[in-house]
PDB file of C-alpha atoms in Angstrom:
ATOM      1  CA  GLU A   1     -13.503  -1.585 -10.259  1.00 89.00           C
ATOM      2  CA  ILE A   2     -10.963  -4.357 -10.685  1.00 94.00           C
ATOM      3  CA  VAL A   3     -10.866  -6.989  -7.950  1.00 97.00           C
ATOM      4  CA  LEU A   4      -7.613  -8.795  -7.134  1.00 98.00           C
ATOM      5  CA  THR A   5      -7.884 -12.291  -5.656  1.00 98.00           C
ATOM      6  CA  GLN A   6      -4.818 -13.862  -4.074  1.00 98.00           C
ATOM      7  CA  SER A   7      -4.243 -17.547  -3.424  1.00 97.00           C
ATOM      8  CA  PRO A   8      -3.603 -19.380  -1.304  1.00 98.00           C
ATOM      9  CA  ALA A   9      -4.544 -17.433   1.810  1.00 98.00           C
ATOM     10  CA  THR A  10      -1.755 -19.169   3.712  1.00 98.00           C
ATOM     11  CA  LEU A  11       1.315 -20.994   2.449  1.00 98.00           C
ATOM     12  CA  SER A  12       3.168 -23.210   4.921  1.00 98.00           C
ATOM     13  CA  LEU A  13       6.733 -23.890   3.827  1.00 98.00           C
ATOM     14  CA  SER A  14      10.180 -24.534   5.237  1.00 98.00           C
ATOM     15  CA  PRO A  15      13.284 -22.372   4.774  1.00 98.00           C
ATOM     16  CA  GLY A  16      14.990 -23.230   1.510  1.00 98.00           C
ATOM     17  CA  GLU A  17      11.757 -24.216  -0.227  1.00 98.00           C
ATOM     18  CA  ARG A  18      10.269 -22.463  -3.239  1.00 98.00           C
ATOM     19  CA  ALA A  19       7.192 -20.272  -2.709  1.00 98.00           C
ATOM     20  CA  THR A  20       4.686 -19.597  -5.463  1.00 98.00           C
ATOM     21  CA  LEU A  21       1.989 -16.995  -4.805  1.00 98.00           C
ATOM     22  CA  SER A  22      -0.863 -16.207  -7.158  1.00 98.00           C
ATOM     23  CA  CYS A  23      -2.825 -13.036  -7.869  1.00 98.00           C
ATOM     24  CA  ARG A  24      -5.793 -13.084 -10.238  1.00 98.00           C
ATOM     25  CA  ALA A  25      -7.468  -9.921 -11.568  1.00 98.00           C
ATOM     26  CA  SER A  26     -11.184  -9.729 -12.386  1.00 97.00           C
ATOM     27  CA  GLN A  27     -10.284  -8.189 -15.755  1.00 97.00           C
ATOM     28  CA  SER A  28      -7.093  -7.607 -17.663  1.00 96.00           C
ATOM     29  CA  VAL A  29      -4.588  -5.269 -16.063  1.00 95.00           C
ATOM     30  CA  GLY A  30      -1.930  -5.692 -18.760  1.00 94.00           C
ATOM     31  CA  ARG A  31       1.367  -5.893 -16.907  1.00 94.00           C
ATOM     32  CA  TYR A  32       0.494  -3.192 -14.377  1.00 95.00           C
ATOM     33  CA  LEU A  33       0.711  -5.214 -11.191  1.00 97.00           C
ATOM     34  CA  ALA A  34       2.902  -4.796  -8.114  1.00 98.00           C
ATOM     35  CA  TRP A  35       3.772  -6.954  -5.106  1.00 98.00           C
ATOM     36  CA  TYR A  36       4.475  -5.800  -1.550  1.00 98.00           C
ATOM     37  CA  GLN A  37       5.912  -7.595   1.460  1.00 98.00           C
ATOM     38  CA  GLN A  38       4.738  -6.831   4.984  1.00 98.00           C
ATOM     39  CA  LYS A  39       6.567  -8.299   7.939  1.00 98.00           C
ATOM     40  CA  SER A  40       4.852  -8.478  11.319  1.00 97.00           C
ATOM     41  CA  GLY A  41       4.593  -5.043  12.923  1.00 96.00           C
ATOM     42  CA  GLN A  42       6.177  -3.262   9.970  1.00 98.00           C
ATOM     43  CA  ALA A  43       4.999  -1.117   7.088  1.00 98.00           C
ATOM     44  CA  PRO A  44       4.654  -2.739   3.674  1.00 98.00           C
ATOM     45  CA  ARG A  45       7.601  -2.633   1.279  1.00 98.00           C
ATOM     46  CA  LEU A  46       7.481  -2.573  -2.523  1.00 98.00           C
ATOM     47  CA  LEU A  47       9.031  -5.760  -3.919  1.00 98.00           C
ATOM     48  CA  ILE A  48       8.038  -5.957  -7.578  1.00 98.00           C
ATOM     49  CA  TYR A  49       6.439  -3.440  -9.938  1.00 98.00           C
ATOM     50  CA  GLU A  50       5.087  -3.767 -13.466  1.00 97.00           C
ATOM     51  CA  THR A  51       4.840  -7.549 -13.040  1.00 97.00           C
ATOM     52  CA  SER A  52       8.537  -8.404 -13.035  1.00 98.00           C
ATOM     53  CA  ASN A  53      10.736  -5.443 -12.081  1.00 98.00           C
ATOM     54  CA  ARG A  54      12.418  -5.745  -8.691  1.00 98.00           C
ATOM     55  CA  ALA A  55      12.396  -2.603  -6.590  1.00 98.00           C
ATOM     56  CA  THR A  56      15.646  -1.153  -5.306  1.00 96.00           C
ATOM     57  CA  GLY A  57      17.451  -3.462  -2.928  1.00 97.00           C
ATOM     58  CA  ILE A  58      15.181  -6.471  -3.458  1.00 98.00           C
ATOM     59  CA  PRO A  59      17.121  -9.755  -3.673  1.00 98.00           C
ATOM     60  CA  ALA A  60      17.160 -11.775  -6.885  1.00 98.00           C
ATOM     61  CA  ARG A  61      15.363 -14.700  -5.225  1.00 98.00           C
ATOM     62  CA  PHE A  62      12.160 -12.679  -5.650  1.00 98.00           C
ATOM     63  CA  SER A  63      10.691 -12.762  -9.144  1.00 98.00           C
ATOM     64  CA  GLY A  64       7.378 -11.878 -10.727  1.00 98.00           C
ATOM     65  CA  SER A  65       5.654 -13.062 -13.860  1.00 98.00           C
ATOM     66  CA  GLY A  66       2.338 -13.021 -15.675  1.00 97.00           C
ATOM     67  CA  SER A  67       0.147 -10.740 -17.731  1.00 95.00           C
ATOM     68  CA  GLY A  68      -3.506  -9.970 -18.296  1.00 96.00           C
ATOM     69  CA  THR A  69      -5.355 -11.539 -15.379  1.00 97.00           C
ATOM     70  CA  ASP A  70      -2.934 -14.094 -13.890  1.00 98.00           C
ATOM     71  CA  PHE A  71       0.226 -13.178 -12.013  1.00 98.00           C
ATOM     72  CA  THR A  72       2.749 -15.032  -9.890  1.00 98.00           C
ATOM     73  CA  LEU A  73       5.284 -14.004  -7.264  1.00 98.00           C
ATOM     74  CA  THR A  74       8.007 -16.606  -6.803  1.00 98.00           C
ATOM     75  CA  ILE A  75      10.537 -16.792  -3.999  1.00 98.00           C
ATOM     76  CA  SER A  76      13.111 -19.244  -5.263  1.00 98.00           C
ATOM     77  CA  SER A  77      14.498 -20.334  -1.901  1.00 98.00           C
ATOM     78  CA  LEU A  78      12.907 -19.039   1.280  1.00 98.00           C
ATOM     79  CA  GLU A  79      15.130 -17.249   3.740  1.00 98.00           C
ATOM     80  CA  PRO A  80      14.039 -16.849   7.385  1.00 97.00           C
ATOM     81  CA  GLU A  81      13.315 -13.146   6.785  1.00 98.00           C
ATOM     82  CA  ASP A  82      10.905 -13.927   3.914  1.00 98.00           C
ATOM     83  CA  PHE A  83       8.153 -15.271   6.156  1.00 98.00           C
ATOM     84  CA  ALA A  84       5.626 -12.462   5.919  1.00 98.00           C
ATOM     85  CA  VAL A  85       2.394 -11.400   4.239  1.00 98.00           C
ATOM     86  CA  TYR A  86       2.460 -10.543   0.540  1.00 98.00           C
ATOM     87  CA  TYR A  87      -0.006  -8.298  -1.273  1.00 98.00           C
ATOM     88  CA  CYS A  88      -0.580  -7.663  -4.956  1.00 98.00           C
ATOM     89  CA  GLN A  89      -1.774  -4.232  -6.119  1.00 98.00           C
ATOM     90  CA  HIS A  90      -3.016  -2.503  -9.255  1.00 97.00           C
ATOM     91  CA  ARG A  91      -4.057   0.962 -10.274  1.00 94.00           C
ATOM     92  CA  SER A  92      -6.870   1.458 -12.781  1.00 90.00           C
ATOM     93  CA  ASN A  93      -8.952   4.557 -11.995  1.00 88.00           C
ATOM     94  CA  LEU A  94      -8.193   4.035  -8.323  1.00 95.00           C
ATOM     95  CA  TRP A  95      -5.828   1.780  -6.402  1.00 97.00           C
ATOM     96  CA  THR A  96      -6.700  -1.733  -5.214  1.00 97.00           C
ATOM     97  CA  PHE A  97      -4.971  -4.456  -3.213  1.00 98.00           C
ATOM     98  CA  GLY A  98      -5.453  -8.185  -3.040  1.00 98.00           C
ATOM     99  CA  GLN A  99      -6.384  -9.635   0.334  1.00 98.00           C
ATOM    100  CA  GLY A 100      -2.894 -11.014   0.961  1.00 98.00           C
ATOM    101  CA  THR A 101      -1.081 -14.339   1.222  1.00 98.00           C
ATOM    102  CA  LYS A 102       0.665 -15.251   4.447  1.00 98.00           C
ATOM    103  CA  VAL A 103       3.855 -17.270   4.039  1.00 98.00           C
ATOM    104  CA  GLU A 104       4.411 -19.078   7.322  1.00 98.00           C
ATOM    105  CA  VAL A 105       6.964 -21.505   8.668  1.00 97.00           C
ATOM    106  CA  LYS A 106       5.911 -25.131   8.341  1.00 96.00           C
TER     107      LYS A 106
ATOM    108  CA  GLU B   1      17.156   8.871   1.982  1.00 96.00           C
ATOM    109  CA  VAL B   2      13.399   9.198   1.551  1.00 97.00           C
ATOM    110  CA  GLN B   3      11.570   9.403   4.866  1.00 98.00           C
ATOM    111  CA  LEU B   4       7.876   9.649   5.659  1.00 98.00           C
ATOM    112  CA  LEU B   5       6.805  10.288   9.242  1.00 98.00           C
ATOM    113  CA  GLU B   6       3.135  10.132  10.197  1.00 98.00           C
ATOM    114  CA  SER B   7       1.605  11.674  13.287  1.00 98.00           C
ATOM    115  CA  GLY B   8      -1.778  12.648  14.680  1.00 98.00           C
ATOM    116  CA  GLY B   9      -3.341   9.283  15.421  1.00 98.00           C
ATOM    117  CA  GLY B  10      -5.120   8.521  18.663  1.00 98.00           C
ATOM    118  CA  LEU B  11      -8.360   7.539  20.344  1.00 98.00           C
ATOM    119  CA  VAL B  12     -11.493   9.346  19.190  1.00 98.00           C
ATOM    120  CA  GLN B  13     -15.187   8.808  19.824  1.00 98.00           C
ATOM    121  CA  PRO B  14     -17.576   7.783  17.052  1.00 98.00           C
ATOM    122  CA  GLY B  15     -18.642  10.852  15.116  1.00 98.00           C
ATOM    123  CA  GLY B  16     -15.455  12.661  16.069  1.00 98.00           C
ATOM    124  CA  SER B  17     -12.650  14.132  13.993  1.00 98.00           C
ATOM    125  CA  LEU B  18      -8.896  13.808  13.713  1.00 98.00           C
ATOM    126  CA  ARG B  19      -6.187  15.212  11.441  1.00 98.00           C
ATOM    127  CA  LEU B  20      -3.270  13.073  10.393  1.00 98.00           C
ATOM    128  CA  SER B  21       0.015  14.504   9.137  1.00 98.00           C
ATOM    129  CA  CYS B  22       2.871  12.993   7.155  1.00 98.00           C
ATOM    130  CA  ALA B  23       6.173  14.863   7.055  1.00 98.00           C
ATOM    131  CA  ALA B  24       8.253  14.007   4.001  1.00 98.00           C
ATOM    132  CA  SER B  25      11.963  14.411   3.384  1.00 98.00           C
ATOM    133  CA  GLY B  26      14.671  13.220   1.029  1.00 98.00           C
ATOM    134  CA  PHE B  27      12.895  13.913  -2.264  1.00 97.00           C
ATOM    135  CA  THR B  28      11.271  16.735  -4.241  1.00 97.00           C
ATOM    136  CA  PHE B  29       7.850  16.609  -2.629  1.00 98.00           C
ATOM    137  CA  THR B  30       5.940  18.530  -5.293  1.00 97.00           C
ATOM    138  CA  THR B  31       6.967  16.067  -8.007  1.00 97.00           C
ATOM    139  CA  TYR B  32       5.034  13.165  -6.531  1.00 98.00           C
ATOM    140  CA  ALA B  33       1.451  12.301  -5.783  1.00 98.00           C
ATOM    141  CA  MET B  34       0.980  11.025  -2.243  1.00 98.00           C
ATOM    142  CA  SER B  35      -1.460   8.537  -0.775  1.00 98.00           C
ATOM    143  CA  TRP B  36      -2.945   7.282   2.461  1.00 98.00           C
ATOM    144  CA  VAL B  37      -3.426   3.540   2.891  1.00 98.00           C
ATOM    145  CA  ARG B  38      -4.975   1.979   5.980  1.00 98.00           C
ATOM    146  CA  GLN B  39      -4.944  -1.403   7.642  1.00 98.00           C
ATOM    147  CA  ALA B  40      -7.574  -2.438  10.155  1.00 98.00           C
ATOM    148  CA  PRO B  41      -6.339  -4.689  12.989  1.00 97.00           C
ATOM    149  CA  GLY B  42      -5.542  -8.132  11.600  1.00 97.00           C
ATOM    150  CA  LYS B  43      -6.794  -7.202   8.134  1.00 98.00           C
ATOM    151  CA  GLY B  44      -5.355  -6.382   4.741  1.00 98.00           C
ATOM    152  CA  LEU B  45      -4.386  -3.123   3.072  1.00 98.00           C
ATOM    153  CA  GLU B  46      -7.018  -0.645   1.887  1.00 98.00           C
ATOM    154  CA  TRP B  47      -6.159   2.392  -0.223  1.00 98.00           C
ATOM    155  CA  VAL B  48      -7.935   5.449   1.201  1.00 98.00           C
ATOM    156  CA  SER B  49      -6.966   8.580  -0.702  1.00 98.00           C
ATOM    157  CA  CYS B  50      -4.431  10.118  -3.078  1.00 98.00           C
ATOM    158  CA  ILE B  51      -3.551  13.688  -4.028  1.00 98.00           C
ATOM    159  CA  SER B  52      -1.604  14.945  -7.028  1.00 97.00           C
ATOM    160  CA  GLY B  53       1.736  16.671  -6.640  1.00 96.00           C
ATOM    161  CA  ASP B  54       0.331  20.160  -6.991  1.00 96.00           C
ATOM    162  CA  GLY B  55      -2.640  19.366  -4.749  1.00 96.00           C
ATOM    163  CA  SER B  56      -5.235  20.032  -7.417  1.00 96.00           C
ATOM    164  CA  ASP B  57      -6.558  16.493  -7.844  1.00 97.00           C
ATOM    165  CA  PRO B  58      -7.763  14.454  -4.857  1.00 98.00           C
ATOM    166  CA  TYR B  59      -9.038  10.883  -5.103  1.00 97.00           C
ATOM    167  CA  TYR B  60     -10.999   8.918  -2.493  1.00 98.00           C
ATOM    168  CA  ALA B  61     -12.152   5.391  -1.847  1.00 98.00           C
ATOM    169  CA  ASP B  62     -15.936   5.101  -1.721  1.00 97.00           C
ATOM    170  CA  SER B  63     -15.715   4.056   1.928  1.00 97.00           C
ATOM    171  CA  VAL B  64     -14.405   7.492   2.980  1.00 98.00           C
ATOM    172  CA  LYS B  65     -15.742   9.851   0.320  1.00 98.00           C
ATOM    173  CA  GLY B  66     -17.528  12.818   1.883  1.00 98.00           C
ATOM    174  CA  ARG B  67     -15.990  12.185   5.311  1.00 98.00           C
ATOM    175  CA  PHE B  68     -12.224  12.370   4.746  1.00 98.00           C
ATOM    176  CA  THR B  69     -10.289  15.195   3.076  1.00 98.00           C
ATOM    177  CA  ILE B  70      -6.758  14.883   1.760  1.00 98.00           C
ATOM    178  CA  SER B  71      -4.523  17.936   1.360  1.00 98.00           C
ATOM    179  CA  ARG B  72      -0.880  18.890   1.212  1.00 98.00           C
ATOM    180  CA  ASP B  73       1.315  21.874   2.019  1.00 98.00           C
ATOM    181  CA  ASN B  74       4.152  21.822  -0.476  1.00 98.00           C
ATOM    182  CA  SER B  75       5.920  24.670   1.342  1.00 98.00           C
ATOM    183  CA  LYS B  76       6.207  22.373   4.359  1.00 98.00           C
ATOM    184  CA  ASP B  77       6.626  19.031   2.519  1.00 98.00           C
ATOM    185  CA  THR B  78       3.682  17.718   4.494  1.00 98.00           C
ATOM    186  CA  LEU B  79       0.659  15.598   3.610  1.00 98.00           C
ATOM    187  CA  TYR B  80      -2.562  15.680   5.603  1.00 98.00           C
ATOM    188  CA  LEU B  81      -5.709  13.633   6.032  1.00 98.00           C
ATOM    189  CA  GLN B  82      -8.687  15.169   7.800  1.00 98.00           C
ATOM    190  CA  LEU B  83     -10.938  12.467   9.204  1.00 98.00           C
ATOM    191  CA  ASN B  84     -14.498  13.521  10.056  1.00 98.00           C
ATOM    192  CA  SER B  85     -17.635  11.619  11.107  1.00 98.00           C
ATOM    193  CA  LEU B  86     -15.468   8.749  12.255  1.00 98.00           C
ATOM    194  CA  ARG B  87     -16.906   5.269  12.621  1.00 98.00           C
ATOM    195  CA  ALA B  88     -15.708   2.165  14.432  1.00 98.00           C
ATOM    196  CA  GLU B  89     -14.797   0.634  11.074  1.00 98.00           C
ATOM    197  CA  ASP B  90     -12.291   3.447  10.470  1.00 98.00           C
ATOM    198  CA  THR B  91     -10.121   2.001  13.230  1.00 98.00           C
ATOM    199  CA  ALA B  92      -6.816   1.189  11.555  1.00 98.00           C
ATOM    200  CA  VAL B  93      -3.173   1.993  11.155  1.00 98.00           C
ATOM    201  CA  TYR B  94      -2.941   4.774   8.576  1.00 98.00           C
ATOM    202  CA  TYR B  95       0.142   4.787   6.369  1.00 98.00           C
ATOM    203  CA  CYS B  96       1.259   7.560   4.088  1.00 98.00           C
ATOM    204  CA  ALA B  97       3.073   6.504   0.948  1.00 98.00           C
ATOM    205  CA  LYS B  98       4.790   8.123  -1.983  1.00 98.00           C
ATOM    206  CA  ASN B  99       3.271   7.308  -5.377  1.00 98.00           C
ATOM    207  CA  VAL B 100       5.721   6.263  -8.073  1.00 96.00           C
ATOM    208  CA  PRO B 101       6.594   6.869 -10.807  1.00 95.00           C
ATOM    209  CA  PRO B 102       5.653  10.546 -11.005  1.00 93.00           C
ATOM    210  CA  GLU B 103       4.161  10.138 -14.488  1.00 90.00           C
ATOM    211  CA  THR B 104       1.578   7.475 -13.579  1.00 91.00           C
ATOM    212  CA  SER B 105       1.586   7.171  -9.742  1.00 92.00           C
ATOM    213  CA  LYS B 106       0.829   3.477 -10.028  1.00 95.00           C
ATOM    214  CA  TRP B 107       2.797   2.099  -7.067  1.00 97.00           C
ATOM    215  CA  PHE B 108       3.626   3.014  -3.466  1.00 98.00           C
ATOM    216  CA  ASP B 109       7.260   3.404  -2.475  1.00 97.00           C
ATOM    217  CA  PRO B 110       8.210   3.970   0.252  1.00 98.00           C
ATOM    218  CA  TRP B 111       5.737   3.856   3.121  1.00 98.00           C
ATOM    219  CA  GLY B 112       5.807   5.597   6.468  1.00 98.00           C
ATOM    220  CA  GLN B 113       5.722   3.663   9.723  1.00 98.00           C
ATOM    221  CA  GLY B 114       2.011   4.351  10.252  1.00 98.00           C
ATOM    222  CA  THR B 115      -0.144   6.031  12.867  1.00 98.00           C
ATOM    223  CA  LEU B 116      -2.948   4.236  14.729  1.00 98.00           C
ATOM    224  CA  VAL B 117      -6.462   5.650  14.757  1.00 98.00           C
ATOM    225  CA  THR B 118      -8.883   4.038  17.209  1.00 98.00           C
ATOM    226  CA  VAL B 119     -12.558   4.961  17.061  1.00 98.00           C
ATOM    227  CA  SER B 120     -14.317   3.876  20.212  1.00 97.00           C
ATOM    228  CA  SER B 121     -16.563   5.220  22.944  1.00 96.00           C
TER     229      SER B 121
END
């Protein structure tokens, strides 16, 4: 089964800064990778699917890139509501998640 | 608007059983596979189980295979998860989620608000 490894575990940034989150797969997943945002006490929300497609209602400051085994979620300029935990996810035979990256206020 | 509403969580003793429900609305339920994803306190997301739109194909994570059973009632637009032989490590918030797109079921969108299962004596 494919393992997804996210880095860093925690990212400490200030509002207005650029956030770059990484997700590495143990073997190629093509472009079939998604990103989710989970705010404290809330259910996760789909942000990006198939590497770079924003889900409905997701602001343009969120972008995804990559292919094969290395993927990046970029938040161009952090808004106060963006401080949250972010997970990457892939489906091969079954569904797997990365362990998450927490974006916290510096 | 798509809505998913879970219920059925609670406190149960180790070895006990519980049935979770997820009432769906706002979309054609039979078109989509549906999943359960859980999150232990302070931990990350773990996919638990998925069932095809017609209910004929269930899938399970190794951690729950043989103990949990997923099902759906398409006449009631409701998803279920039967949890048997519960262990302390099954303590988590259980989310139901709609699999998209219908052709490949690769992603989860949207998610319900979750129901908490606590396994403790």
